[in-house]
Coordinates of C-alpha atoms and ligand atoms in Angstrom, one line a residue:
X1 CA -14.2 -11.2 -19.7
X2 CA -11.2 -12.1 -17.6
X3 CA -8.3 -9.7 -17.7
X4 CA -4.7 -10.1 -18.9
X5 CA -3.9 -10.4 -15.2
X6 CA -4.9 -14.1 -15.2
X7 CA -1.7 -14.9 -17.1
X8 CA 0.3 -13.7 -14.1
X9 CA -1.6 -15.8 -11.5
X10 CA -2.7 -12.8 -9.5
X11 CA -6.2 -12.1 -8.3
X12 CA -8.4 -9.0 -8.1
X13 CA -9.5 -7.8 -4.7
X14 CA -13.1 -9.0 -4.7
X15 CA -12.8 -12.3 -2.8
X16 CA -9.9 -11.2 -0.6
X17 CA -11.7 -8.1 0.6
X18 CA -14.8 -10.1 1.4
X19 CA -12.6 -12.5 3.4
X20 CA -10.9 -9.7 5.2
X21 CA -14.2 -8.0 6.1
X22 CA -15.6 -11.2 7.5
X23 CA -12.4 -12.0 9.4
X24 CA -12.0 -8.5 10.9
X25 CA -8.5 -8.0 9.5
X26 CA -6.7 -5.8 6.9
X27 CA -4.7 -6.9 3.9
X28 CA -1.2 -5.4 3.7
X29 CA -0.3 -3.5 0.5
X30 CA 3.5 -3.4 0.3
X31 CA 5.1 -1.2 -2.3
X32 CA 8.0 -2.5 -4.3
X33 CA 10.3 -1.4 -7.1
X34 CA 13.3 -3.8 -6.8
X35 CA 14.2 -7.5 -6.5
X36 CA 15.1 -7.6 -2.8
X37 CA 11.9 -5.8 -1.7
X38 CA 9.7 -8.2 -3.8
X39 CA 11.5 -11.2 -2.4
X40 CA 11.0 -10.0 1.2
X41 CA 7.3 -9.3 0.6
X42 CA 6.7 -12.7 -0.9
X43 CA 8.8 -14.6 1.7
X44 CA 7.3 -12.6 4.6
X45 CA 3.7 -13.2 3.5
X46 CA 4.2 -16.9 2.6
X47 CA 5.8 -17.5 6.0
X48 CA 3.0 -15.7 7.8
X49 CA 0.3 -17.2 5.5
X50 CA -1.1 -13.7 4.8
X51 CA -2.8 -12.5 1.6
X52 CA -0.8 -9.7 0.0
X53 CA -1.3 -6.8 -2.3
X54 CA 1.9 -6.0 -4.3
X55 CA 1.7 -2.3 -4.9
X56 CA 3.5 -0.3 -7.6
X57 CA 3.4 3.4 -8.0
X58 CA 3.7 5.3 -11.3
X59 CA 7.3 6.2 -10.3
X60 CA 8.2 2.6 -9.4
X61 CA 6.9 1.5 -12.8
X62 CA 9.1 3.9 -14.5
X63 CA 12.0 3.0 -12.3
X64 CA 11.7 -0.8 -12.8
X65 CA 10.4 -0.8 -16.4
X66 CA 6.9 -1.9 -17.1
X67 CA 7.8 -5.1 -18.9
X68 CA 10.3 -6.3 -16.3
X69 CA 7.8 -5.5 -13.6
X70 CA 5.2 -7.7 -15.2
X71 CA 7.5 -10.7 -15.2
X72 CA 8.8 -9.9 -11.7
X73 CA 5.2 -10.1 -10.5
X74 CA 4.6 -13.3 -12.4
X75 CA 7.8 -14.8 -11.0
X76 CA 6.8 -13.8 -7.5
X77 CA 3.5 -15.7 -7.8
X78 CA 5.4 -18.8 -9.1
X79 CA 7.9 -18.5 -6.3
X80 CA 5.1 -18.5 -3.7
X81 CA 3.6 -21.6 -5.3
X82 CA 6.9 -23.4 -5.4
X83 CA 7.2 -22.6 -1.7
X84 CA 3.9 -24.6 -1.3
X85 CA 1.8 -21.5 -0.6
X86 CA -1.6 -20.7 -2.0
X87 CA -1.9 -17.2 -0.5
X88 CA -3.8 -14.8 -2.8
X89 CA -1.6 -12.2 -4.5
X90 CA -2.9 -9.0 -6.1
X91 CA -0.9 -6.7 -8.4
X92 CA -2.1 -3.1 -7.8
X93 CA -1.4 0.3 -9.2
X94 CA -0.9 2.8 -6.4
X95 CA -2.1 6.4 -7.1
X96 CA -2.9 6.1 -10.8
X97 CA -3.2 9.7 -12.0
X98 CA -4.8 9.2 -15.4
X99 CA -7.2 6.9 -17.4
X100 CA -4.3 6.1 -19.8
X101 CA -2.0 4.9 -17.0
X102 CA -4.7 2.7 -15.5
X103 CA -5.5 1.3 -19.0
X104 CA -1.8 0.5 -19.6
X105 CA -1.4 -1.2 -16.3
X106 CA -4.4 -3.4 -16.9
X107 CA -2.9 -4.4 -20.3
X108 CA 0.3 -5.3 -18.6
X109 CA -1.4 -7.6 -16.1
X110 CA -2.4 -5.5 -13.0
X111 CA -5.4 -7.1 -11.3
X112 CA -6.3 -3.9 -9.4
X113 CA -5.8 -0.2 -10.0
X114 CA -6.2 3.0 -8.0
X115 CA -7.4 6.1 -9.7
X116 CA -6.7 9.0 -7.5
X117 CA -8.9 11.9 -8.4
X118 CA -8.9 13.3 -4.9
X119 CA -7.2 16.5 -5.9
X120 CA -9.9 17.3 -8.5
X121 CA -13.3 19.0 -7.8
X122 CA -15.8 16.4 -6.7
X123 CA -17.7 16.1 -10.0
X124 CA -14.5 15.7 -12.0
X125 CA -13.3 13.0 -9.6
X126 CA -16.6 11.2 -10.1
X127 CA -16.2 11.5 -13.9
X128 CA -12.6 10.2 -14.1
X129 CA -13.2 7.4 -11.6
X130 CA -16.3 6.3 -13.5
X131 CA -14.3 6.2 -16.7
X132 CA -11.6 4.0 -15.2
X133 CA -14.2 1.7 -13.5
X134 CA -16.1 1.2 -16.8
X135 CA -12.8 0.1 -18.5
X136 CA -11.4 -1.9 -15.7
X137 CA -14.6 -3.9 -15.0
X138 CA -14.6 -5.2 -18.6
X139 CA -11.5 -7.1 -17.6
X140 CA -12.6 -8.0 -14.1
X141 CA -10.0 -5.6 -12.6
X142 CA -10.8 -4.0 -9.3
X143 CA -10.7 -0.2 -8.8
X144 CA -9.9 1.9 -5.7
X145 CA -11.0 5.5 -5.7
X146 CA -10.2 8.2 -3.2
X147 CA -12.2 10.9 -1.5
X148 CA -10.5 13.5 0.8
X149 CA -6.8 14.4 0.6
X150 CA -3.8 13.2 2.6
X151 CA -1.0 15.6 3.4
X152 CA 2.6 14.7 2.7
X153 CA 4.8 13.6 -0.2
X154 CA 4.5 10.4 -2.1
X155 CA 6.3 10.5 -5.4
X156 CA 4.0 12.4 -7.8
X157 CA 1.5 13.2 -5.1
X158 CA 2.3 16.3 -3.0
X159 CA -0.2 18.0 -0.8
X160 CA 0.6 20.5 2.0
X161 CA -2.7 20.3 3.7
X162 CA -4.9 17.4 4.3
X163 CA -8.7 17.6 4.1
X164 CA -10.7 14.9 5.8
X165 CA -13.1 12.7 3.8
X166 CA -16.7 14.1 4.0
X167 CA -18.9 11.2 5.1
X168 CA -21.8 13.0 3.3
X169 CA -20.2 12.3 0.0
X170 CA -19.2 8.6 0.3
X171 CA -22.5 7.0 -0.7
X172 CA -23.0 9.1 -3.7
X173 CA -19.4 8.6 -4.8
X174 CA -19.5 4.8 -4.5
X175 CA -22.9 4.5 -6.1
X176 CA -22.2 6.7 -9.1
X177 CA -18.6 5.5 -9.8
X178 CA -19.0 1.8 -9.1
X179 CA -15.6 1.6 -7.3
X180 CA -14.7 -1.6 -5.5
X181 CA -13.0 0.1 -2.5
X182 CA -12.5 3.6 -1.2
X183 CA -9.4 5.3 0.1
X184 CA -10.2 7.9 2.8
X185 CA -8.4 10.6 4.7
X186 CA -8.8 10.6 8.5
X187 CA -5.5 12.3 9.4
X188 CA -2.8 9.9 8.2
X189 CA -0.3 11.3 5.7
X190 CA 2.3 10.2 3.2
X191 CA 6.1 10.0 4.0
X192 CA 8.2 9.9 7.1
X193 CA 7.0 13.0 8.8
X194 CA 3.4 12.3 9.5
X195 CA 2.7 14.3 12.6
X196 CA 4.1 17.1 14.7
X197 CA 2.7 16.4 18.1
X198 CA 1.5 19.4 20.0
X199 CA 2.7 19.8 23.7
X200 CA 1.0 17.2 25.8
X201 CA -0.1 15.2 22.8
X202 CA 1.1 11.6 22.5
X203 CA -1.0 10.1 19.7
X204 CA -1.5 11.6 16.3
X205 CA -5.1 12.9 16.0
X206 CA -6.6 10.2 13.8
X207 CA -10.3 10.8 13.2
X208 CA -11.8 7.5 14.1
X209 CA -15.1 9.2 14.4
X210 CA -15.0 10.0 10.6
X211 CA -14.1 6.3 9.9
X212 CA -17.0 5.1 11.9
X213 CA -19.4 7.5 10.3
X214 CA -18.2 6.3 6.8
X215 CA -18.7 2.6 7.9
X216 CA -22.3 3.5 8.9
X217 CA -23.0 5.1 5.5
X218 CA -21.3 2.2 3.6
X219 CA -22.0 -1.0 5.5
X220 CA -19.7 -3.8 4.4
X221 CA -17.8 -1.7 1.9
X222 CA -14.0 -2.0 1.8
X223 CA -12.1 1.0 3.1
X224 CA -8.4 1.7 2.4
X225 CA -5.9 3.5 4.6
X226 CA -3.0 5.3 2.9
X227 CA -0.1 6.9 4.7
X228 CA -0.2 4.2 7.3
X229 CA 3.4 3.4 8.0
X230 CA 4.5 3.5 11.7
X231 CA 7.9 5.0 10.9
X232 CA 9.3 2.6 13.5
X233 CA 11.5 4.5 16.0
X234 CA 14.0 1.7 16.0
X235 CA 15.0 2.2 12.3
X236 CA 14.9 6.0 12.5
X237 CA 17.4 5.7 15.4
X238 CA 19.5 3.3 13.4
X239 CA 19.6 5.6 10.4
X240 CA 20.7 8.6 12.5
X241 CA 23.2 6.5 14.4
X242 CA 24.9 5.4 11.2
X243 CA 25.4 8.8 9.5
X244 CA 21.8 9.6 8.4
X245 CA 19.8 12.7 9.3
X246 CA 16.2 12.0 9.7
X247 CA 15.0 14.2 12.5
X248 CA 11.5 14.3 14.0
X249 CA 10.2 11.5 11.8
X250 CA 6.9 10.1 13.2
X251 CA 4.3 7.7 11.9
X252 CA 1.0 6.1 12.9
X253 CA 1.4 4.1 16.1
X254 CA 0.8 0.4 15.7
X255 CA -2.1 0.3 18.3
X256 CA -4.0 2.8 16.1
X257 CA -3.5 0.7 13.0
X258 CA -4.6 -2.4 14.9
X259 CA -7.9 -0.7 15.8
X260 CA -8.4 0.5 12.2
X261 CA -7.7 -3.0 10.9
X262 CA -10.6 -4.4 12.9
X263 CA -13.0 -2.0 11.3
X264 CA -14.1 -1.7 7.6
X265 CA -10.5 -0.9 6.7
X266 CA -9.6 -3.9 4.5
X267 CA -6.3 -2.6 3.0
X268 CA -3.5 -0.8 4.7
X269 CA -0.7 0.7 2.6
X270 CA 2.9 0.4 3.8
X271 CA 5.7 2.0 1.9
X272 CA 7.8 4.3 4.1
X273 CA 8.4 1.6 6.7
X274 CA 10.0 -0.7 4.1
X275 CA 12.2 2.2 2.8
X276 CA 13.3 2.9 6.4
X277 CA 14.3 -0.7 7.1
X278 CA 16.4 -0.9 3.9
X279 CA 18.1 2.4 4.5
X280 CA 18.9 1.6 8.2
X281 CA 20.5 -1.8 7.5
X282 CA 22.4 -0.6 4.4
X283 CA 23.9 2.3 6.4
X284 CA 24.8 0.1 9.3
X285 CA 26.5 -2.7 7.3
X286 CA 28.4 -0.2 5.1
X287 CA 29.6 1.8 8.1
X288 CA 30.7 -1.3 10.0
X289 CA 32.3 -2.9 6.9
X290 CA 34.0 0.0 5.0
X291 CA 35.8 -2.5 2.7
X292 CA 32.6 -4.2 1.5
X293 CA 31.7 -3.7 -2.1
X294 CA 29.4 -6.7 -2.9
X295 CA 25.8 -5.4 -3.0
X296 CA 24.6 -8.8 -1.8
X297 CA 26.4 -8.3 1.5
X298 CA 24.3 -5.2 2.4
X299 CA 21.1 -5.8 0.4
X300 CA 20.9 -9.4 1.8
X301 CA 20.8 -8.3 5.4
X302 CA 18.3 -5.5 4.4
X303 CA 16.1 -8.1 2.8
X304 CA 16.3 -10.3 6.0
X305 CA 15.2 -7.4 8.2
X306 CA 12.4 -6.5 5.8
X307 CA 11.0 -10.0 6.1
X308 CA 11.0 -9.7 9.9
X309 CA 9.2 -6.3 9.7
X310 CA 6.6 -7.8 7.3
X311 CA 5.9 -10.9 9.4
X312 CA 5.6 -8.6 12.5
X313 CA 3.1 -6.3 10.7
X314 CA 1.0 -9.1 9.4
X315 CA 0.8 -11.0 12.7
X316 CA 0.5 -8.2 15.3
X317 CA -0.7 -5.1 13.5
X318 CA -3.0 -6.1 10.6
X319 CA -4.1 -9.5 11.8
X320 CA -3.6 -10.9 8.3
X321 CA -1.4 -13.8 9.4
X322 CA -2.5 -17.4 9.3
X323 CA -5.6 -16.6 7.2
X324 CA -4.6 -19.0 4.3
Ligands
ZN401 ZN1 -1.1 6.8 -0.9

């Protein structure tokens, strides 16, 4: 049975992941919770002819209202089609924390959900994920599971210490749960403060050896990378220059993401970078124009910069541009 998502014009991840795997690129998953972000994601991905995963967290759904969000996503698909674009668009729940939340999102038209049981003991993670998969697959909705924990803060998800995904568990987990993709932990983390480099260290210690081991155990299976913003130094500097105080923020260098995108990594989550861009531009415009009080005059430029960041990521980091 086809899911309620077909009414929105969005697609599940099955075909797009297959396409990304064959093409050696990764699909961007951009988080949104407001109008300008959504416009920027659609315009940026239409212009770069990239498939896109529109990603909504539990907190974003509460912020934007579940009904409004459904029609925003539906409108986003229509807007892309009116622009003459046929790029595949997926509506995905980021970090679902319960069966009920996943079920509700599926009823509201999500074509893909993540159930994050990574904080649970292994057997409980298997049980919860299996339950979500059994429900979601009735409606042809894709499910992303997670093994291993990322450090950092992302809305409801807080973890002080990361633990890497154990390659010895991945086959068993995927087989028993029936998930369509797997988020893994290889040293990325959520938020703006991803790494504290030790003296003499230039790159964050991403464990590509673990990624390659997982690829060997799960040939052709889609892998997802969370906590993968680059925390672009340009925007950190701009925020600090215009009255902000974000010190020591550091993300995953773009070269490392590019390498990951060529592997079994089919989906790369990008949230923090979008937040940084908006904050930097809003700060700059308001500082330079203290008399301004029309939100369009600062959110408009923020949207424009966001489009540029998105087309840049698609073309040069993920390799997802010009695929459709
Ligand atoms: Zn995440």
